[in-house]
């Protein structure tokens, strides 16, 4: 980390949680690795007085730092937007909605709802309930605690050796996509048989394997159980080799998670297992 | 759900996972509740041939449905963008990057990196490691399995009765913000004493409470343990009442999770506990 990079202040302003604006803003700012960004979240700006407060906060930072803050706004209410824009001279104001709503209105032949925020009422929506159910499912079916009747309900069954990345991946699949994922750890008995555990056979089309480099696996396991046989490089080499042999033999689609983020792993799984969603 | 709403096809095209584009696209399309959207993800479009394939896929859908698909693109590579734009007449093409990169370049006095995707190398970044550590922390410290030395490491300690929403919230805080969150369930012994458990006193500034309506709590608990005292409406009323009394007495900031999404709860916690992040 180069600490001599200049710092700029960024505001994420939203009438709801601001999480979408923040995530999107991060991906834009990632294009500018030579600058460090200090961020302030201003969520729940759902009336004009709050927009006024926020505009003052932005102007204050501009005065104090002598630099224009970068303001990402996903405010929908036109009055609030206008209020925030009053800070315009002292900030770079980036409206994440305005630009896209009009072409969509023209294309769909509809006016936009101009509802405040996308998360209002979300907690009651079927989509949201599906995500929470999927999180509970992942928590309950982590680490192979699954019966055949549970595996029927799973959208995906992740197989791989212990600590190959199954748990964070299944939680991400649940949280982002509402996908129910069960974990099925491959253990020495499976390797000795060099066969898939019997109960997995009928769920072949849901299986997805994760593998990892032995070095990385050993490091991760050392943190859990230092100086154990379980964490030793030799044992990690043996397990990974045996697991890959098994997955090849059984024709299971798999991915090396060593240098992949849970976002990358999950997007690949969604593409491979072909889970379609409508919203 | 009104199934007579017209259906439109939406593509999310990205050189990386496409998850940012998809989340942002959803929040735009949520402004048009009278249309149903059938979505196709096209991640990892990281060369021109893949962009050509994708353009053909879009044109095919346009022919087959007789309607212009809506295409959200977060492609960065100019050649790939140009290739995808060839499908322009048969689709509404929404470029999520183009519009914002130029004003940012001007403001920062830098050219953008035009790197492919934000997630490349992400798995090695400090930010990413922090998120994975936080997920592991949440998994290990779910349901009060925490010693004082663990609580020191927590950024937030969520308190509340069993099934009040602590677990999904702590997982979301970890996954989205890299925030380490420990759960501390309030149990009948705490209510009888009407005092905070001793080990929590020194972490007062990290505490955040969750409460929930007794009806909703009873429903959730019924799914776990049908017809139990634990799930009975009377017991839920008692526990919630006692927990709120305790939180008021101890001056713990809290939120009613009944109609709130984990995004809303988490954004409120981030705002209240004032966890700042730099990136």
Coordinates of C-alpha atoms in Angstrom, one line a residue:
Chain A
X1 CA 0.0 0.0 0.0
X2 CA 1.5 3.3 -1.1
X3 CA 0.7 5.8 1.6
X4 CA 1.9 8.7 -0.5
X5 CA -1.1 8.5 -2.8
X6 CA -3.3 11.5 -2.5
X7 CA -6.5 11.1 -0.5
X8 CA -10.0 12.2 -1.7
X9 CA -13.2 12.1 0.2
X10 CA -16.1 10.2 -1.2
X11 CA -19.8 10.4 -0.1
X12 CA -22.3 7.7 -0.8
X13 CA -25.8 9.3 -0.4
X14 CA -28.9 7.3 -0.6
X15 CA -32.6 7.4 0.4
X16 CA -32.2 3.8 1.5
X17 CA -29.2 1.8 2.6
X18 CA -26.8 3.1 0.0
X19 CA -25.2 -0.3 -0.3
X20 CA -25.9 -0.6 -4.1
X21 CA -24.5 2.9 -4.7
X22 CA -21.4 2.1 -2.6
X23 CA -20.6 -1.2 -4.3
X24 CA -21.0 0.4 -7.7
X25 CA -19.0 3.5 -6.7
X26 CA -16.2 1.2 -5.5
X27 CA -16.0 -0.5 -8.8
X28 CA -15.7 2.9 -10.6
X29 CA -13.1 4.2 -8.2
X30 CA -11.1 0.9 -8.5
X31 CA -10.2 2.3 -12.0
X32 CA -8.1 5.0 -10.1
X33 CA -5.6 3.0 -8.1
X34 CA -3.3 6.0 -7.7
X35 CA -5.7 7.7 -5.3
X36 CA -6.8 6.7 -1.8
X37 CA -10.4 7.3 -1.0
X38 CA -11.8 8.1 2.4
X39 CA -15.5 7.3 2.4
X40 CA -18.5 8.5 4.3
X41 CA -21.9 6.8 4.0
X42 CA -25.0 8.9 4.3
X43 CA -27.9 6.4 4.2
X44 CA -31.6 6.9 4.8
X45 CA -31.7 10.5 3.3
X46 CA -35.5 10.2 2.8
X47 CA -36.6 13.8 3.2
X48 CA -35.5 17.2 2.1
X49 CA -34.2 18.4 5.5
X50 CA -31.9 15.3 5.6
X51 CA -30.7 16.2 2.1
X52 CA -29.9 19.8 3.4
X53 CA -27.9 18.4 6.3
X54 CA -26.0 16.2 3.9
X55 CA -25.3 19.1 1.5
X56 CA -23.8 21.1 4.5
X57 CA -21.7 18.1 5.5
X58 CA -20.3 17.9 1.9
X59 CA -19.6 21.7 1.8
X60 CA -17.8 21.4 5.2
X61 CA -15.5 18.7 4.0
X62 CA -14.8 20.8 0.9
X63 CA -13.8 23.8 3.0
X64 CA -11.7 21.8 5.4
X65 CA -9.8 19.7 2.9
X66 CA -9.6 22.3 0.2
X67 CA -10.7 19.7 -2.3
X68 CA -13.9 18.8 -4.0
X69 CA -15.5 15.6 -2.5
X70 CA -16.8 13.1 -4.9
X71 CA -20.5 12.5 -4.2
X72 CA -22.3 9.4 -5.5
X73 CA -26.0 9.8 -5.1
X74 CA -28.8 7.2 -5.6
X75 CA -31.5 9.6 -4.4
X76 CA -34.7 9.2 -6.3
X77 CA -36.8 12.1 -4.9
X78 CA -36.3 15.1 -7.3
X79 CA -36.5 17.7 -4.5
X80 CA -33.8 15.9 -2.5
X81 CA -31.7 15.6 -5.6
X82 CA -32.1 19.4 -6.2
X83 CA -31.1 20.1 -2.6
X84 CA -28.0 18.0 -2.8
X85 CA -27.1 19.6 -6.1
X86 CA -26.8 22.9 -4.3
X87 CA -23.5 21.7 -3.0
X88 CA -22.6 21.2 -6.6
X89 CA -19.9 23.8 -7.0
X90 CA -17.9 22.4 -4.1
X91 CA -18.2 18.7 -5.1
X92 CA -18.2 16.4 -8.1
X93 CA -21.9 15.2 -8.0
X94 CA -22.5 11.8 -9.7
X95 CA -26.1 10.9 -10.0
X96 CA -26.4 7.2 -10.4
X97 CA -30.0 7.2 -11.4
X98 CA -30.9 10.1 -13.5
X99 CA -28.9 9.0 -16.6
X100 CA -30.5 5.6 -16.9
X101 CA -34.1 6.1 -15.8
X102 CA -35.1 8.1 -18.9
X103 CA -33.9 5.6 -21.6
X104 CA -35.6 2.8 -19.5
X105 CA -38.8 4.8 -19.4
X106 CA -38.7 5.3 -23.2
X107 CA -37.9 1.6 -23.8
X108 CA -40.6 0.2 -21.5
X109 CA -43.2 2.9 -22.3
X110 CA -43.7 3.4 -18.6
X111 CA -43.0 6.1 -16.1
X112 CA -40.7 5.0 -13.3
X113 CA -42.2 4.5 -9.9
X114 CA -40.0 7.0 -8.3
X115 CA -40.4 5.1 -5.2
X116 CA -38.0 5.9 -2.5
X117 CA -35.3 3.3 -2.4
X118 CA -35.4 -0.3 -3.6
X119 CA -35.3 -1.8 -0.1
X120 CA -38.6 -0.5 1.1
X121 CA -40.9 -3.4 1.7
X122 CA -38.1 -5.7 0.6
X123 CA -38.2 -7.6 3.9
X124 CA -41.7 -8.7 2.9
X125 CA -40.9 -9.8 -0.6
X126 CA -40.7 -13.4 -1.8
X127 CA -37.2 -12.7 -3.1
X128 CA -35.9 -11.6 0.3
X129 CA -37.5 -14.5 2.1
X130 CA -35.8 -16.8 -0.3
X131 CA -32.4 -15.3 0.5
X132 CA -32.9 -15.6 4.3
X133 CA -34.1 -19.2 3.9
X134 CA -31.0 -19.9 1.8
X135 CA -28.8 -18.4 4.5
X136 CA -30.4 -20.6 7.1
X137 CA -30.1 -23.6 4.8
X138 CA -26.4 -22.9 4.3
X139 CA -25.8 -22.6 8.1
X140 CA -27.7 -25.8 8.8
X141 CA -26.1 -27.8 6.0
X142 CA -22.5 -26.6 6.4
X143 CA -20.0 -29.4 6.8
X144 CA -22.0 -32.3 5.5
X145 CA -24.8 -32.3 8.1
X146 CA -27.3 -33.3 5.4
X147 CA -29.7 -36.2 4.8
X148 CA -30.9 -37.2 1.4
X149 CA -34.1 -35.3 2.0
X150 CA -32.1 -32.2 2.6
X151 CA -29.9 -32.7 -0.5
X152 CA -33.2 -32.8 -2.5
X153 CA -33.9 -29.2 -1.5
X154 CA -30.4 -28.0 -2.3
X155 CA -29.8 -26.0 -5.5
X156 CA -26.1 -26.8 -5.4
X157 CA -24.0 -29.3 -3.5
X158 CA -20.4 -28.1 -3.0
X159 CA -17.8 -30.9 -2.7
X160 CA -14.2 -30.6 -1.7
X161 CA -11.7 -31.2 1.1
X162 CA -12.0 -29.4 4.4
X163 CA -11.1 -25.7 4.2
X164 CA -11.2 -25.5 0.4
X165 CA -13.6 -22.6 0.4
X166 CA -17.0 -24.3 0.5
X167 CA -18.4 -22.4 3.6
X168 CA -17.9 -18.8 2.5
X169 CA -19.0 -19.7 -1.1
X170 CA -22.2 -21.3 0.1
X171 CA -23.0 -18.2 2.3
X172 CA -22.3 -15.9 -0.6
X173 CA -24.5 -17.9 -3.0
X174 CA -27.3 -17.7 -0.4
X175 CA -26.9 -14.0 0.4
X176 CA -26.5 -12.7 -3.1
X177 CA -28.6 -15.1 -5.2
X178 CA -30.9 -16.8 -2.7
X179 CA -29.4 -20.1 -3.8
X180 CA -29.5 -23.0 -1.4
X181 CA -26.2 -24.7 -1.2
X182 CA -25.2 -27.7 0.9
X183 CA -21.6 -28.6 1.6
X184 CA -20.3 -32.1 1.3
X185 CA -16.7 -32.5 2.6
X186 CA -14.6 -35.2 0.9
X187 CA -12.8 -37.2 3.6
X188 CA -10.1 -39.9 3.6
X189 CA -12.7 -42.7 3.4
X190 CA -14.0 -41.3 0.1
X191 CA -10.4 -41.2 -1.3
X192 CA -9.8 -44.8 -0.3
X193 CA -12.9 -46.0 -2.1
X194 CA -12.1 -43.5 -4.9
X195 CA -15.9 -43.3 -5.4
X196 CA -18.5 -40.6 -4.7
X197 CA -20.4 -41.2 -1.4
X198 CA -23.5 -43.2 -2.4
X199 CA -26.0 -40.6 -1.4
X200 CA -24.6 -38.0 -3.8
X201 CA -25.1 -40.1 -6.9
X202 CA -28.7 -39.1 -7.6
X203 CA -27.7 -35.4 -7.3
X204 CA -25.0 -35.5 -9.9
X205 CA -26.3 -32.5 -11.8
X206 CA -26.1 -30.3 -8.7
X207 CA -22.5 -31.1 -7.8
X208 CA -19.7 -28.6 -8.0
X209 CA -16.2 -29.2 -6.8
X210 CA -13.7 -26.8 -5.2
X211 CA -10.0 -27.5 -5.1
X212 CA -7.1 -25.3 -3.8
X213 CA -3.3 -25.4 -4.0
X214 CA -1.8 -27.6 -1.2
X215 CA 0.5 -24.7 0.0
X216 CA -2.5 -22.4 0.5
X217 CA -4.6 -25.2 2.1
X218 CA -1.8 -26.0 4.5
X219 CA -1.5 -22.3 5.5
X220 CA -5.2 -22.1 6.1
X221 CA -5.3 -25.3 8.1
X222 CA -2.2 -24.2 10.2
X223 CA -4.2 -21.3 11.5
X224 CA -6.9 -23.7 12.7
X225 CA -4.8 -26.6 14.0
X226 CA -1.1 -25.6 14.1
X227 CA 1.5 -28.5 13.6
X228 CA -1.2 -31.1 13.1
X229 CA -1.1 -34.0 10.6
X230 CA -4.3 -32.4 9.2
X231 CA -2.5 -29.2 8.4
X232 CA 0.8 -30.7 7.2
X233 CA 1.8 -29.9 3.6
X234 CA 2.3 -33.7 2.9
X235 CA -1.3 -34.5 4.0
X236 CA -2.7 -31.5 2.1
X237 CA -0.9 -32.7 -1.0
X238 CA -2.3 -36.2 -0.5
X239 CA -5.9 -35.0 0.1
X240 CA -5.9 -32.5 -2.8
X241 CA -4.4 -35.0 -5.2
X242 CA -6.9 -37.7 -4.1
X243 CA -9.9 -35.3 -4.3
X244 CA -9.0 -34.1 -7.8
X245 CA -8.6 -37.8 -8.9
X246 CA -12.0 -38.5 -7.5
X247 CA -13.6 -35.5 -9.1
X248 CA -12.1 -36.3 -12.5
X249 CA -13.1 -40.0 -12.3
X250 CA -16.7 -39.0 -11.3
X251 CA -16.8 -36.2 -13.9
X252 CA -17.6 -33.5 -11.5
X253 CA -17.2 -29.9 -12.7
X254 CA -14.7 -28.1 -10.4
X255 CA -12.7 -24.9 -9.9
X256 CA -9.4 -24.0 -8.2
X257 CA -10.3 -21.5 -5.5
X258 CA -6.7 -20.6 -4.7
X259 CA -6.7 -17.1 -6.3
X260 CA -10.4 -16.6 -6.8
X261 CA -12.7 -14.5 -4.8
X262 CA -16.0 -15.8 -3.5
X263 CA -17.7 -13.5 -6.1
X264 CA -15.8 -15.2 -8.9
X265 CA -16.4 -18.7 -7.6
X266 CA -20.1 -18.0 -7.1
X267 CA -20.5 -16.4 -10.6
X268 CA -18.9 -19.5 -12.1
X269 CA -21.1 -21.8 -10.2
X270 CA -24.2 -19.9 -11.3
X271 CA -23.1 -20.1 -14.9
X272 CA -22.2 -23.8 -14.7
X273 CA -25.1 -25.2 -12.7
X274 CA -27.4 -22.9 -14.8
X275 CA -29.6 -21.5 -12.0
X276 CA -31.9 -19.1 -13.7
X277 CA -33.7 -16.3 -11.7
X278 CA -36.6 -14.1 -12.6
X279 CA -37.4 -10.9 -10.7
Chain B
X1 CA -47.5 -11.5 -8.1
X2 CA -49.4 -10.3 -11.2
X3 CA -48.5 -12.8 -13.9
X4 CA -50.1 -10.7 -16.6
X5 CA -47.3 -8.2 -16.5
X6 CA -45.3 -8.1 -19.7
X7 CA -41.9 -9.9 -19.6
X8 CA -38.7 -8.3 -20.9
X9 CA -35.3 -10.0 -21.2
X10 CA -32.4 -8.4 -19.5
X11 CA -28.7 -9.2 -20.0
X12 CA -26.0 -8.4 -17.5
X13 CA -22.7 -8.4 -19.4
X14 CA -19.4 -8.1 -17.6
X15 CA -15.7 -8.8 -18.0
X16 CA -15.7 -10.1 -14.4
X17 CA -18.4 -11.6 -12.3
X18 CA -21.1 -9.1 -13.3
X19 CA -22.5 -9.0 -9.8
X20 CA -22.1 -5.3 -9.3
X21 CA -23.8 -4.6 -12.7
X22 CA -26.6 -7.0 -11.7
X23 CA -27.2 -5.5 -8.3
X24 CA -27.2 -2.0 -9.7
X25 CA -29.4 -3.0 -12.6
X26 CA -31.9 -4.6 -10.3
X27 CA -32.2 -1.3 -8.3
X28 CA -32.9 0.6 -11.6
X29 CA -35.4 -2.0 -12.8
X30 CA -37.2 -2.0 -9.4
X31 CA -38.5 1.4 -10.6
X32 CA -40.6 -0.4 -13.1
X33 CA -42.8 -2.8 -11.1
X34 CA -45.3 -3.2 -13.9
X35 CA -42.8 -5.3 -16.0
X36 CA -41.4 -8.7 -15.2
X37 CA -37.8 -9.2 -16.1
X38 CA -36.2 -12.5 -17.2
X39 CA -32.5 -12.2 -16.7
X40 CA -29.4 -13.8 -18.3
X41 CA -26.0 -13.3 -16.8
X42 CA -23.0 -13.2 -19.1
X43 CA -20.0 -13.0 -16.8
X44 CA -16.3 -13.3 -17.7
X45 CA -16.5 -11.6 -21.2
X46 CA -12.8 -10.8 -21.2
X47 CA -12.0 -10.9 -24.9
X48 CA -13.5 -9.8 -28.2
X49 CA -14.6 -13.2 -29.4
X50 CA -16.7 -13.7 -26.2
X51 CA -18.2 -10.2 -26.8
X52 CA -19.1 -11.4 -30.3
X53 CA -20.8 -14.5 -28.9
X54 CA -22.7 -12.4 -26.5
X55 CA -23.8 -9.9 -29.2
X56 CA -25.2 -12.9 -31.2
X57 CA -27.0 -14.2 -28.1
X58 CA -28.7 -10.8 -27.6
X59 CA -29.7 -10.6 -31.3
X60 CA -31.1 -14.1 -31.1
X61 CA -33.3 -13.2 -28.2
X62 CA -34.4 -10.0 -30.0
X63 CA -35.5 -12.1 -33.0
X64 CA -37.2 -14.8 -31.0
X65 CA -39.1 -12.5 -28.6
X66 CA -39.8 -9.7 -31.1
X67 CA -38.7 -7.3 -28.4
X68 CA -35.5 -5.4 -27.7
X69 CA -33.6 -6.9 -24.7
X70 CA -32.2 -4.5 -22.2
X71 CA -28.4 -4.9 -21.9
X72 CA -26.5 -3.7 -18.8
X73 CA -22.8 -3.7 -19.6
X74 CA -19.9 -3.1 -17.2
X75 CA -17.3 -4.0 -19.9
X76 CA -14.3 -1.8 -19.6
X77 CA -12.3 -2.9 -22.7
X78 CA -13.2 -0.4 -25.5
X79 CA -13.0 -3.1 -28.3
X80 CA -15.3 -5.4 -26.4
X81 CA -17.7 -2.5 -25.8
X82 CA -17.7 -1.6 -29.5
X83 CA -18.4 -5.3 -30.4
X84 CA -21.3 -5.5 -28.0
X85 CA -22.7 -2.2 -29.4
X86 CA -23.0 -3.9 -32.8
X87 CA -26.1 -5.5 -31.4
X88 CA -27.3 -1.9 -30.6
X89 CA -30.2 -1.7 -32.9
X90 CA -31.8 -4.8 -31.6
X91 CA -31.3 -3.9 -27.9
X92 CA -31.3 -1.1 -25.4
X93 CA -27.6 -0.9 -24.5
X94 CA -26.9 0.6 -21.1
X95 CA -23.2 1.2 -20.5
X96 CA -22.7 1.5 -16.7
X97 CA -19.1 2.7 -16.9
X98 CA -18.7 5.1 -19.8
X99 CA -20.8 7.9 -18.4
X100 CA -18.9 8.1 -15.1
X101 CA -15.3 7.4 -15.9
X102 CA -14.8 10.7 -17.9
X103 CA -15.9 13.1 -15.1
X104 CA -13.9 11.1 -12.6
X105 CA -10.8 11.3 -14.9
X106 CA -11.2 15.1 -15.1
X107 CA -11.8 15.5 -11.4
X108 CA -8.9 13.3 -10.3
X109 CA -6.6 14.5 -13.1
X110 CA -5.7 10.9 -13.9
X111 CA -6.5 8.5 -16.7
X112 CA -8.5 5.4 -15.5
X113 CA -6.6 2.2 -15.3
X114 CA -9.0 0.5 -17.8
X115 CA -8.1 -2.7 -16.1
X116 CA -10.4 -5.6 -16.8
X117 CA -12.8 -6.0 -14.0
X118 CA -12.6 -5.0 -10.4
X119 CA -12.2 -8.5 -9.0
X120 CA -9.0 -9.4 -10.7
X121 CA -6.4 -9.9 -8.0
X122 CA -9.1 -9.1 -5.5
X123 CA -8.6 -12.4 -3.8
X124 CA -5.1 -11.3 -2.8
X125 CA -6.1 -7.8 -1.6
X126 CA -6.1 -6.9 2.1
X127 CA -9.7 -5.8 1.8
X128 CA -10.8 -9.2 0.5
X129 CA -8.8 -11.1 3.2
X130 CA -10.5 -8.9 5.8
X131 CA -14.0 -10.0 4.5
X132 CA -13.1 -13.7 4.6
X133 CA -11.7 -13.3 8.1
X134 CA -14.8 -11.6 9.2
X135 CA -17.0 -14.4 7.7
X136 CA -14.9 -17.0 9.6
X137 CA -15.2 -14.8 12.7
X138 CA -19.0 -14.6 12.4
X139 CA -19.3 -18.4 11.9
X140 CA -17.1 -19.1 15.0
X141 CA -18.8 -16.5 17.2
X142 CA -22.4 -17.2 16.3
X143 CA -24.6 -18.0 19.2
X144 CA -22.5 -16.6 22.0
X145 CA -19.5 -19.0 21.7
X146 CA -17.2 -16.1 22.6
X147 CA -14.6 -15.5 25.3
X148 CA -13.6 -12.0 26.4
X149 CA -10.5 -12.2 24.2
X150 CA -12.7 -12.8 21.2
X151 CA -15.0 -10.0 22.1
X152 CA -12.0 -7.7 22.1
X153 CA -11.5 -8.5 18.4
X154 CA -15.1 -7.9 17.5
X155 CA -16.1 -4.6 15.8
X156 CA -19.7 -5.1 16.8
X157 CA -21.5 -7.3 19.4
X158 CA -25.1 -8.0 18.5
X159 CA -27.4 -8.8 21.4
X160 CA -31.0 -10.0 21.3
X161 CA -33.2 -13.0 22.1
X162 CA -32.7 -16.2 20.1
X163 CA -33.9 -15.9 16.4
X164 CA -34.2 -12.1 16.5
X165 CA -32.0 -11.8 13.3
X166 CA -28.5 -11.7 14.7
X167 CA -27.0 -14.5 12.6
X168 CA -27.9 -13.3 9.1
X169 CA -27.1 -9.7 10.1
X170 CA -23.6 -10.7 11.3
X171 CA -22.9 -12.7 8.1
X172 CA -24.0 -9.8 6.0
X173 CA -21.9 -7.3 8.0
X174 CA -18.9 -9.6 7.4
X175 CA -19.5 -10.3 3.7
X176 CA -20.4 -6.7 2.6
X177 CA -18.3 -4.6 5.0
X178 CA -15.6 -6.9 6.3
X179 CA -16.9 -6.1 9.8
X180 CA -16.3 -8.7 12.6
X181 CA -19.5 -9.3 14.5
X182 CA -20.1 -11.5 17.5
X183 CA -23.5 -12.6 18.6
X184 CA -24.5 -12.6 22.2
X185 CA -27.9 -14.1 22.8
X186 CA -29.9 -12.8 25.7
X187 CA -31.3 -15.7 27.8
X188 CA -33.7 -16.0 30.7
X189 CA -30.9 -15.8 33.3
X190 CA -30.1 -12.3 31.9
X191 CA -33.7 -11.3 32.2
X192 CA -34.0 -12.5 35.8
X193 CA -31.0 -10.4 36.8
X194 CA -32.2 -7.6 34.5
X195 CA -28.5 -6.8 34.0
X196 CA -26.1 -7.1 31.2
X197 CA -23.9 -10.2 31.4
X198 CA -20.7 -9.1 33.2
X199 CA -18.3 -9.8 30.3
X200 CA -20.2 -7.4 28.1
X201 CA -19.7 -4.3 30.3
X202 CA -16.3 -3.3 29.0
X203 CA -17.6 -3.5 25.4
X204 CA -20.5 -1.2 25.8
X205 CA -19.6 1.0 22.8
X206 CA -19.7 -2.0 20.5
X207 CA -23.1 -3.3 21.5
X208 CA -26.1 -3.2 19.2
X209 CA -29.5 -4.7 20.1
X210 CA -32.0 -6.4 17.8
X211 CA -35.6 -6.9 18.8
X212 CA -38.6 -8.3 16.8
X213 CA -42.4 -8.5 17.2
X214 CA -43.5 -11.4 19.4
X215 CA -45.9 -12.7 16.7
X216 CA -43.1 -12.8 14.1
X217 CA -40.7 -14.4 16.6
X218 CA -43.2 -17.0 17.5
X219 CA -43.7 -17.9 13.8
X220 CA -39.9 -18.2 13.2
X221 CA -39.4 -20.3 16.3
X222 CA -42.4 -22.6 15.4
X223 CA -40.5 -23.6 12.2
X224 CA -37.6 -24.7 14.4
X225 CA -39.4 -26.3 17.3
X226 CA -43.1 -26.7 16.7
X227 CA -45.4 -26.5 19.7
X228 CA -42.6 -25.9 22.1
X229 CA -42.7 -23.5 25.1
X230 CA -39.7 -21.8 23.4
X231 CA -41.9 -21.0 20.4
X232 CA -45.1 -20.2 22.2
X233 CA -46.5 -16.7 21.7
X234 CA -46.6 -16.2 25.5
X235 CA -43.0 -17.0 26.0
X236 CA -42.0 -14.9 23.0
X237 CA -43.9 -11.9 24.5
X238 CA -42.2 -12.4 27.8
X239 CA -38.7 -12.7 26.3
X240 CA -39.1 -9.7 24.0
X241 CA -40.6 -7.6 26.8
X242 CA -37.7 -8.5 29.2
X243 CA -35.0 -8.0 26.5
X244 CA -36.3 -4.5 25.6
X245 CA -36.5 -3.6 29.3
X246 CA -32.9 -4.8 29.8
X247 CA -31.7 -2.9 26.7
X248 CA -33.5 0.3 27.8
X249 CA -32.0 0.0 31.3
X250 CA -28.5 -0.6 30.0
X251 CA -28.9 2.1 27.4
X252 CA -28.1 -0.1 24.4
X253 CA -28.9 1.2 21.0
X254 CA -31.4 -1.1 19.3
X255 CA -33.6 -1.7 16.2
X256 CA -36.7 -3.6 15.6
X257 CA -35.9 -6.1 12.8
X258 CA -39.5 -7.2 12.1
X259 CA -40.0 -5.5 8.8
X260 CA -36.3 -4.6 8.0
X261 CA -34.0 -6.3 5.6
X262 CA -30.5 -7.4 6.6
X263 CA -29.2 -4.6 4.3
X264 CA -31.3 -2.0 6.3
X265 CA -30.3 -3.4 9.7
X266 CA -26.6 -3.5 8.7
X267 CA -26.6 0.0 7.2
X268 CA -28.1 1.3 10.5
X269 CA -25.5 -0.5 12.5
X270 CA -22.6 0.8 10.4
X271 CA -24.1 4.3 10.9
X272 CA -24.6 3.9 14.7
X273 CA -21.5 2.1 15.7
X274 CA -19.6 4.5 13.3
X275 CA -17.3 2.0 11.7
X276 CA -15.3 3.9 9.1
X277 CA -13.6 2.3 6.2
X278 CA -10.9 3.5 3.7
X279 CA -10.2 1.8 0.4

